[in-house]
Amino acid sequence: ELPNARAALQWAEERREAELGLRLAVAFSRFWYSRGQMSEAEGWLERMLALNGQAEERGVPLVLRADALYLYGDTLVSLGKLERAEAVATEALERARAGLDHSGMSMAFTILGMVAQVRRKLDEAATYFTESYMHARQTEHLSIRGTALGKRAELARMQGDMVQATALFEEALSGVQAIGMTWGIAGNTTMLGHLACQSQNYALAKAR
């Protein structure tokens, strides 16, 4: 169905259907990401975010824009385009602040934290991820909170703070369980298993 997916995205872009285009780009980008087709995800997300930027008066949900922004930034970081990711997140943060959009601010800070983490600036990354979570708590969207929590937890693990990492992953797990986000449940449970293994609690690791 991939040709049909591309045709639908093209149709939305040509007719300047910003919300539909973003919804399609977000949905298909997760598929492309899992298949390693990162450049295609990057291209469509960039085009649809640009279309949305030209048509904000149409009332595209802020959480949808935040979701698309996060996927775009994550894709850029995965492709090693750190400068571009940083520029996108900085611009998005300014716009989100102007509109008091906590979802957008949370995702922008998450991207900045990811860039800092790849650059091994872990203290800077911790500051960004903390800011991300503070804004995520101002929204009703548990998926955004879960993303922010997961990034903080991952960083704590990198820094060797197993107690904090475990507490954060458990909190993130509770959030995704509440909304039935199966891939989030699997991901957080797997990370808790790795933490148990690092602590040589092999029975708990196996259970996780």
PDB file of C-alpha atoms in Angstrom:
ATOM      1  CA  GLU A   1       0.000   0.000   0.000  1.00  0.00           C
ATOM      2  CA  LEU A   2       3.009   2.324   0.074  1.00  0.00           C
ATOM      3  CA  PRO A   3       2.203   3.928  -3.330  1.00  0.00           C
ATOM      4  CA  ASN A   4      -1.292   4.687  -2.015  1.00  0.00           C
ATOM      5  CA  ALA A   5       0.198   6.231   1.115  1.00  0.00           C
ATOM      6  CA  ARG A   6       2.364   8.519  -0.981  1.00  0.00           C
ATOM      7  CA  ALA A   7      -0.594   9.404  -3.196  1.00  0.00           C
ATOM      8  CA  ALA A   8      -2.677  10.345  -0.152  1.00  0.00           C
ATOM      9  CA  LEU A   9       0.103  12.538   1.204  1.00  0.00           C
ATOM     10  CA  GLN A  10       0.531  14.190  -2.194  1.00  0.00           C
ATOM     11  CA  TRP A  11      -3.242  14.774  -2.403  1.00  0.00           C
ATOM     12  CA  ALA A  12      -3.287  16.447   1.017  1.00  0.00           C
ATOM     13  CA  GLU A  13      -0.297  18.633   0.142  1.00  0.00           C
ATOM     14  CA  GLU A  14      -1.700  19.750  -3.197  1.00  0.00           C
ATOM     15  CA  ARG A  15      -5.029  20.711  -1.609  1.00  0.00           C
ATOM     16  CA  ARG A  16      -3.309  22.331   1.361  1.00  0.00           C
ATOM     17  CA  GLU A  17      -5.134  20.083   3.807  1.00  0.00           C
ATOM     18  CA  ALA A  18      -2.741  20.789   6.671  1.00  0.00           C
ATOM     19  CA  GLU A  19      -4.373  18.684   9.393  1.00  0.00           C
ATOM     20  CA  LEU A  20      -4.944  15.665   7.168  1.00  0.00           C
ATOM     21  CA  GLY A  21      -1.396  15.927   5.846  1.00  0.00           C
ATOM     22  CA  LEU A  22       0.073  15.981   9.343  1.00  0.00           C
ATOM     23  CA  ARG A  23      -2.051  13.050  10.494  1.00  0.00           C
ATOM     24  CA  LEU A  24      -0.951  10.981   7.495  1.00  0.00           C
ATOM     25  CA  ALA A  25       2.696  11.997   7.854  1.00  0.00           C
ATOM     26  CA  VAL A  26       2.714  11.079  11.553  1.00  0.00           C
ATOM     27  CA  ALA A  27       1.063   7.705  10.935  1.00  0.00           C
ATOM     28  CA  PHE A  28       3.198   6.695   7.959  1.00  0.00           C
ATOM     29  CA  SER A  29       6.425   8.061   9.441  1.00  0.00           C
ATOM     30  CA  ARG A  30       6.230   5.540  12.263  1.00  0.00           C
ATOM     31  CA  PHE A  31       6.052   2.834   9.598  1.00  0.00           C
ATOM     32  CA  TRP A  32       8.917   4.317   7.612  1.00  0.00           C
ATOM     33  CA  TYR A  33      10.981   4.714  10.777  1.00  0.00           C
ATOM     34  CA  SER A  34      10.495   1.065  11.735  1.00  0.00           C
ATOM     35  CA  ARG A  35      11.477   0.017   8.207  1.00  0.00           C
ATOM     36  CA  GLY A  36      14.587   2.188   8.143  1.00  0.00           C
ATOM     37  CA  GLN A  37      13.196   4.523   5.465  1.00  0.00           C
ATOM     38  CA  MET A  38      14.314   7.550   7.427  1.00  0.00           C
ATOM     39  CA  SER A  39      14.809   9.919   4.524  1.00  0.00           C
ATOM     40  CA  GLU A  40      11.239   9.458   3.345  1.00  0.00           C
ATOM     41  CA  ALA A  41       9.921  10.132   6.847  1.00  0.00           C
ATOM     42  CA  GLU A  42      12.109  13.232   7.051  1.00  0.00           C
ATOM     43  CA  GLY A  43      10.905  14.571   3.713  1.00  0.00           C
ATOM     44  CA  TRP A  44       7.174  14.178   4.303  1.00  0.00           C
ATOM     45  CA  LEU A  45       7.256  15.468   7.867  1.00  0.00           C
ATOM     46  CA  GLU A  46       9.214  18.527   6.750  1.00  0.00           C
ATOM     47  CA  ARG A  47       6.752  19.260   3.956  1.00  0.00           C
ATOM     48  CA  MET A  48       3.663  18.816   6.102  1.00  0.00           C
ATOM     49  CA  LEU A  49       5.041  20.865   8.990  1.00  0.00           C
ATOM     50  CA  ALA A  50       5.834  23.628   6.495  1.00  0.00           C
ATOM     51  CA  LEU A  51       2.286  23.393   5.131  1.00  0.00           C
ATOM     52  CA  ASN A  52       0.916  23.602   8.647  1.00  0.00           C
ATOM     53  CA  GLY A  53       3.057  26.638   9.343  1.00  0.00           C
ATOM     54  CA  GLN A  54       1.409  28.397   6.420  1.00  0.00           C
ATOM     55  CA  ALA A  55      -2.111  27.437   7.505  1.00  0.00           C
ATOM     56  CA  GLU A  56      -2.261  27.678  11.294  1.00  0.00           C
ATOM     57  CA  GLU A  57      -5.513  29.580  11.105  1.00  0.00           C
ATOM     58  CA  ARG A  58      -7.193  26.314  10.148  1.00  0.00           C
ATOM     59  CA  GLY A  59      -7.055  25.136  13.728  1.00  0.00           C
ATOM     60  CA  VAL A  60      -4.764  22.126  13.500  1.00  0.00           C
ATOM     61  CA  PRO A  61      -4.648  20.536  17.001  1.00  0.00           C
ATOM     62  CA  LEU A  62      -1.567  21.594  18.919  1.00  0.00           C
ATOM     63  CA  VAL A  63      -0.872  18.060  20.109  1.00  0.00           C
ATOM     64  CA  LEU A  64      -0.792  16.837  16.498  1.00  0.00           C
ATOM     65  CA  ARG A  65       1.773  19.479  15.597  1.00  0.00           C
ATOM     66  CA  ALA A  66       3.806  18.530  18.672  1.00  0.00           C
ATOM     67  CA  ASP A  67       3.699  14.841  17.705  1.00  0.00           C
ATOM     68  CA  ALA A  68       4.843  15.628  14.167  1.00  0.00           C
ATOM     69  CA  LEU A  69       7.581  17.908  15.472  1.00  0.00           C
ATOM     70  CA  TYR A  70       8.902  15.198  17.772  1.00  0.00           C
ATOM     71  CA  LEU A  71       8.958  12.583  15.003  1.00  0.00           C
ATOM     72  CA  TYR A  72      10.703  15.030  12.669  1.00  0.00           C
ATOM     73  CA  GLY A  73      13.334  15.925  15.265  1.00  0.00           C
ATOM     74  CA  ASP A  74      13.848  12.284  16.206  1.00  0.00           C
ATOM     75  CA  THR A  75      14.344  11.419  12.541  1.00  0.00           C
ATOM     76  CA  LEU A  76      16.867  14.222  12.061  1.00  0.00           C
ATOM     77  CA  VAL A  77      18.837  13.140  15.128  1.00  0.00           C
ATOM     78  CA  SER A  78      18.811   9.527  13.937  1.00  0.00           C
ATOM     79  CA  LEU A  79      20.168  10.672  10.574  1.00  0.00           C
ATOM     80  CA  GLY A  80      22.941  12.620  12.319  1.00  0.00           C
ATOM     81  CA  LYS A  81      21.587  16.004  11.225  1.00  0.00           C
ATOM     82  CA  LEU A  82      22.110  17.564  14.625  1.00  0.00           C
ATOM     83  CA  GLU A  83      22.443  21.183  13.508  1.00  0.00           C
ATOM     84  CA  ARG A  84      19.200  20.960  11.558  1.00  0.00           C
ATOM     85  CA  ALA A  85      17.419  19.271  14.478  1.00  0.00           C
ATOM     86  CA  GLU A  86      18.635  21.970  16.847  1.00  0.00           C
ATOM     87  CA  ALA A  87      17.504  24.754  14.514  1.00  0.00           C
ATOM     88  CA  VAL A  88      14.065  23.171  14.033  1.00  0.00           C
ATOM     89  CA  ALA A  89      13.591  22.714  17.785  1.00  0.00           C
ATOM     90  CA  THR A  90      14.729  26.263  18.588  1.00  0.00           C
ATOM     91  CA  GLU A  91      12.313  27.752  16.071  1.00  0.00           C
ATOM     92  CA  ALA A  92       9.492  25.506  17.284  1.00  0.00           C
ATOM     93  CA  LEU A  93      10.183  26.469  20.886  1.00  0.00           C
ATOM     94  CA  GLU A  94       9.886  30.166  20.079  1.00  0.00           C
ATOM     95  CA  ARG A  95       6.563  29.614  18.322  1.00  0.00           C
ATOM     96  CA  ALA A  96       5.240  27.389  21.103  1.00  0.00           C
ATOM     97  CA  ARG A  97       6.178  29.936  23.759  1.00  0.00           C
ATOM     98  CA  ALA A  98       4.435  32.673  21.826  1.00  0.00           C
ATOM     99  CA  GLY A  99       1.267  30.582  21.715  1.00  0.00           C
ATOM    100  CA  LEU A 100       1.582  29.172  25.258  1.00  0.00           C
ATOM    101  CA  ASP A 101       1.586  25.714  23.682  1.00  0.00           C
ATOM    102  CA  HIS A 102       2.910  23.369  26.386  1.00  0.00           C
ATOM    103  CA  SER A 103       2.781  20.332  24.098  1.00  0.00           C
ATOM    104  CA  GLY A 104       4.968  22.080  21.549  1.00  0.00           C
ATOM    105  CA  MET A 105       7.364  23.373  24.191  1.00  0.00           C
ATOM    106  CA  SER A 106       7.706  19.897  25.686  1.00  0.00           C
ATOM    107  CA  MET A 107       8.569  18.284  22.362  1.00  0.00           C
ATOM    108  CA  ALA A 108      10.953  21.091  21.385  1.00  0.00           C
ATOM    109  CA  PHE A 109      12.859  20.688  24.647  1.00  0.00           C
ATOM    110  CA  THR A 110      12.907  16.916  24.099  1.00  0.00           C
ATOM    111  CA  ILE A 111      14.596  17.354  20.715  1.00  0.00           C
ATOM    112  CA  LEU A 112      17.140  19.792  22.169  1.00  0.00           C
ATOM    113  CA  GLY A 113      17.850  17.248  24.893  1.00  0.00           C
ATOM    114  CA  MET A 114      18.343  14.484  22.343  1.00  0.00           C
ATOM    115  CA  VAL A 115      20.827  16.640  20.428  1.00  0.00           C
ATOM    116  CA  ALA A 116      22.749  17.425  23.624  1.00  0.00           C
ATOM    117  CA  GLN A 117      22.725  13.745  24.592  1.00  0.00           C
ATOM    118  CA  VAL A 118      24.237  12.662  21.273  1.00  0.00           C
ATOM    119  CA  ARG A 119      26.899  15.351  21.731  1.00  0.00           C
ATOM    120  CA  ARG A 120      27.592  13.829  25.188  1.00  0.00           C
ATOM    121  CA  LYS A 121      26.585  17.047  26.950  1.00  0.00           C
ATOM    122  CA  LEU A 122      24.660  15.097  29.559  1.00  0.00           C
ATOM    123  CA  ASP A 123      24.100  17.890  32.103  1.00  0.00           C
ATOM    124  CA  GLU A 124      22.666  20.075  29.348  1.00  0.00           C
ATOM    125  CA  ALA A 125      20.510  17.201  28.156  1.00  0.00           C
ATOM    126  CA  ALA A 126      19.210  16.660  31.705  1.00  0.00           C
ATOM    127  CA  THR A 127      18.167  20.323  31.895  1.00  0.00           C
ATOM    128  CA  TYR A 128      16.295  20.100  28.592  1.00  0.00           C
ATOM    129  CA  PHE A 129      14.547  16.831  29.483  1.00  0.00           C
ATOM    130  CA  THR A 130      13.493  18.266  32.846  1.00  0.00           C
ATOM    131  CA  GLU A 131      12.023  21.305  31.092  1.00  0.00           C
ATOM    132  CA  SER A 132      10.276  18.979  28.669  1.00  0.00           C
ATOM    133  CA  TYR A 133       8.620  17.066  31.472  1.00  0.00           C
ATOM    134  CA  MET A 134       7.574  20.235  33.314  1.00  0.00           C
ATOM    135  CA  HIS A 135       5.678  21.389  30.220  1.00  0.00           C
ATOM    136  CA  ALA A 136       4.334  17.903  29.512  1.00  0.00           C
ATOM    137  CA  ARG A 137       2.692  17.933  32.934  1.00  0.00           C
ATOM    138  CA  GLN A 138       0.719  21.003  31.846  1.00  0.00           C
ATOM    139  CA  THR A 139      -1.038  18.978  29.145  1.00  0.00           C
ATOM    140  CA  GLU A 140      -3.649  16.233  29.321  1.00  0.00           C
ATOM    141  CA  HIS A 141      -1.819  14.058  26.797  1.00  0.00           C
ATOM    142  CA  LEU A 142      -0.231  11.080  28.527  1.00  0.00           C
ATOM    143  CA  SER A 143       1.740  10.119  25.417  1.00  0.00           C
ATOM    144  CA  ILE A 144       3.654  13.414  25.591  1.00  0.00           C
ATOM    145  CA  ARG A 145       4.282  12.935  29.298  1.00  0.00           C
ATOM    146  CA  GLY A 146       5.474   9.406  28.605  1.00  0.00           C
ATOM    147  CA  THR A 147       7.945  10.573  25.973  1.00  0.00           C
ATOM    148  CA  ALA A 148       9.376  13.217  28.298  1.00  0.00           C
ATOM    149  CA  LEU A 149       9.646  10.761  31.175  1.00  0.00           C
ATOM    150  CA  GLY A 150      11.257   8.112  29.005  1.00  0.00           C
ATOM    151  CA  LYS A 151      13.974  10.495  27.844  1.00  0.00           C
ATOM    152  CA  ARG A 152      14.758  11.568  31.423  1.00  0.00           C
ATOM    153  CA  ALA A 153      14.902   7.934  32.478  1.00  0.00           C
ATOM    154  CA  GLU A 154      17.189   6.946  29.607  1.00  0.00           C
ATOM    155  CA  LEU A 155      19.574   9.761  30.484  1.00  0.00           C
ATOM    156  CA  ALA A 156      19.603   8.766  34.174  1.00  0.00           C
ATOM    157  CA  ARG A 157      20.592   5.263  33.084  1.00  0.00           C
ATOM    158  CA  MET A 158      23.408   6.667  30.953  1.00  0.00           C
ATOM    159  CA  GLN A 159      24.627   8.640  33.964  1.00  0.00           C
ATOM    160  CA  GLY A 160      24.618   5.501  36.118  1.00  0.00           C
ATOM    161  CA  ASP A 161      21.764   6.581  38.401  1.00  0.00           C
ATOM    162  CA  MET A 162      19.870   3.286  38.420  1.00  0.00           C
ATOM    163  CA  VAL A 163      17.537   4.261  41.262  1.00  0.00           C
ATOM    164  CA  GLN A 164      16.267   7.371  39.489  1.00  0.00           C
ATOM    165  CA  ALA A 165      16.145   5.624  36.131  1.00  0.00           C
ATOM    166  CA  THR A 166      14.037   2.806  37.577  1.00  0.00           C
ATOM    167  CA  ALA A 167      11.633   5.232  39.262  1.00  0.00           C
ATOM    168  CA  LEU A 168      11.221   7.246  36.070  1.00  0.00           C
ATOM    169  CA  PHE A 169      10.695   4.212  33.831  1.00  0.00           C
ATOM    170  CA  GLU A 170       8.119   2.866  36.297  1.00  0.00           C
ATOM    171  CA  GLU A 171       6.283   6.200  36.244  1.00  0.00           C
ATOM    172  CA  ALA A 172       6.404   6.223  32.443  1.00  0.00           C
ATOM    173  CA  LEU A 173       5.119   2.643  32.385  1.00  0.00           C
ATOM    174  CA  SER A 174       2.149   3.567  34.580  1.00  0.00           C
ATOM    175  CA  GLY A 175       1.272   6.374  32.173  1.00  0.00           C
ATOM    176  CA  VAL A 176       1.281   4.250  29.026  1.00  0.00           C
ATOM    177  CA  GLN A 177      -0.568   1.440  30.778  1.00  0.00           C
ATOM    178  CA  ALA A 178      -3.330   3.922  31.636  1.00  0.00           C
ATOM    179  CA  ILE A 179      -3.951   4.636  27.951  1.00  0.00           C
ATOM    180  CA  GLY A 180      -3.225   1.150  26.624  1.00  0.00           C
ATOM    181  CA  MET A 181      -0.220   2.232  24.524  1.00  0.00           C
ATOM    182  CA  THR A 182       1.130  -1.248  23.855  1.00  0.00           C
ATOM    183  CA  TRP A 183       4.417  -0.251  22.220  1.00  0.00           C
ATOM    184  CA  GLY A 184       5.106   2.136  25.121  1.00  0.00           C
ATOM    185  CA  ILE A 185       4.350  -0.612  27.630  1.00  0.00           C
ATOM    186  CA  ALA A 186       6.733  -2.946  25.810  1.00  0.00           C
ATOM    187  CA  GLY A 187       9.488  -0.347  25.540  1.00  0.00           C
ATOM    188  CA  ASN A 188       9.391   0.779  29.171  1.00  0.00           C
ATOM    189  CA  THR A 189       9.133  -2.775  30.471  1.00  0.00           C
ATOM    190  CA  THR A 190      12.142  -3.759  28.368  1.00  0.00           C
ATOM    191  CA  MET A 191      14.172  -0.869  29.791  1.00  0.00           C
ATOM    192  CA  LEU A 192      13.206  -1.896  33.333  1.00  0.00           C
ATOM    193  CA  GLY A 193      14.465  -5.370  32.439  1.00  0.00           C
ATOM    194  CA  HIS A 194      17.810  -3.965  31.321  1.00  0.00           C
ATOM    195  CA  LEU A 195      18.092  -1.990  34.563  1.00  0.00           C
ATOM    196  CA  ALA A 196      17.355  -5.104  36.625  1.00  0.00           C
ATOM    197  CA  CYS A 197      20.001  -6.993  34.643  1.00  0.00           C
ATOM    198  CA  GLN A 198      22.569  -4.250  35.260  1.00  0.00           C
ATOM    199  CA  SER A 199      21.771  -4.530  38.968  1.00  0.00           C
ATOM    200  CA  GLN A 200      22.289  -8.333  38.683  1.00  0.00           C
ATOM    201  CA  ASN A 201      18.669  -8.997  39.651  1.00  0.00           C
ATOM    202  CA  TYR A 202      18.309 -11.635  36.965  1.00  0.00           C
ATOM    203  CA  ALA A 203      14.991 -13.071  38.135  1.00  0.00           C
ATOM    204  CA  LEU A 204      13.353  -9.629  37.892  1.00  0.00           C
ATOM    205  CA  ALA A 205      15.072  -8.993  34.575  1.00  0.00           C
ATOM    206  CA  LYS A 206      13.663 -12.229  33.154  1.00  0.00           C
ATOM    207  CA  ALA A 207      10.172 -11.341  34.412  1.00  0.00           C
ATOM    208  CA  ARG A 208      10.361  -7.902  32.844  1.00  0.00           C
TER     209      ARG A 208
END
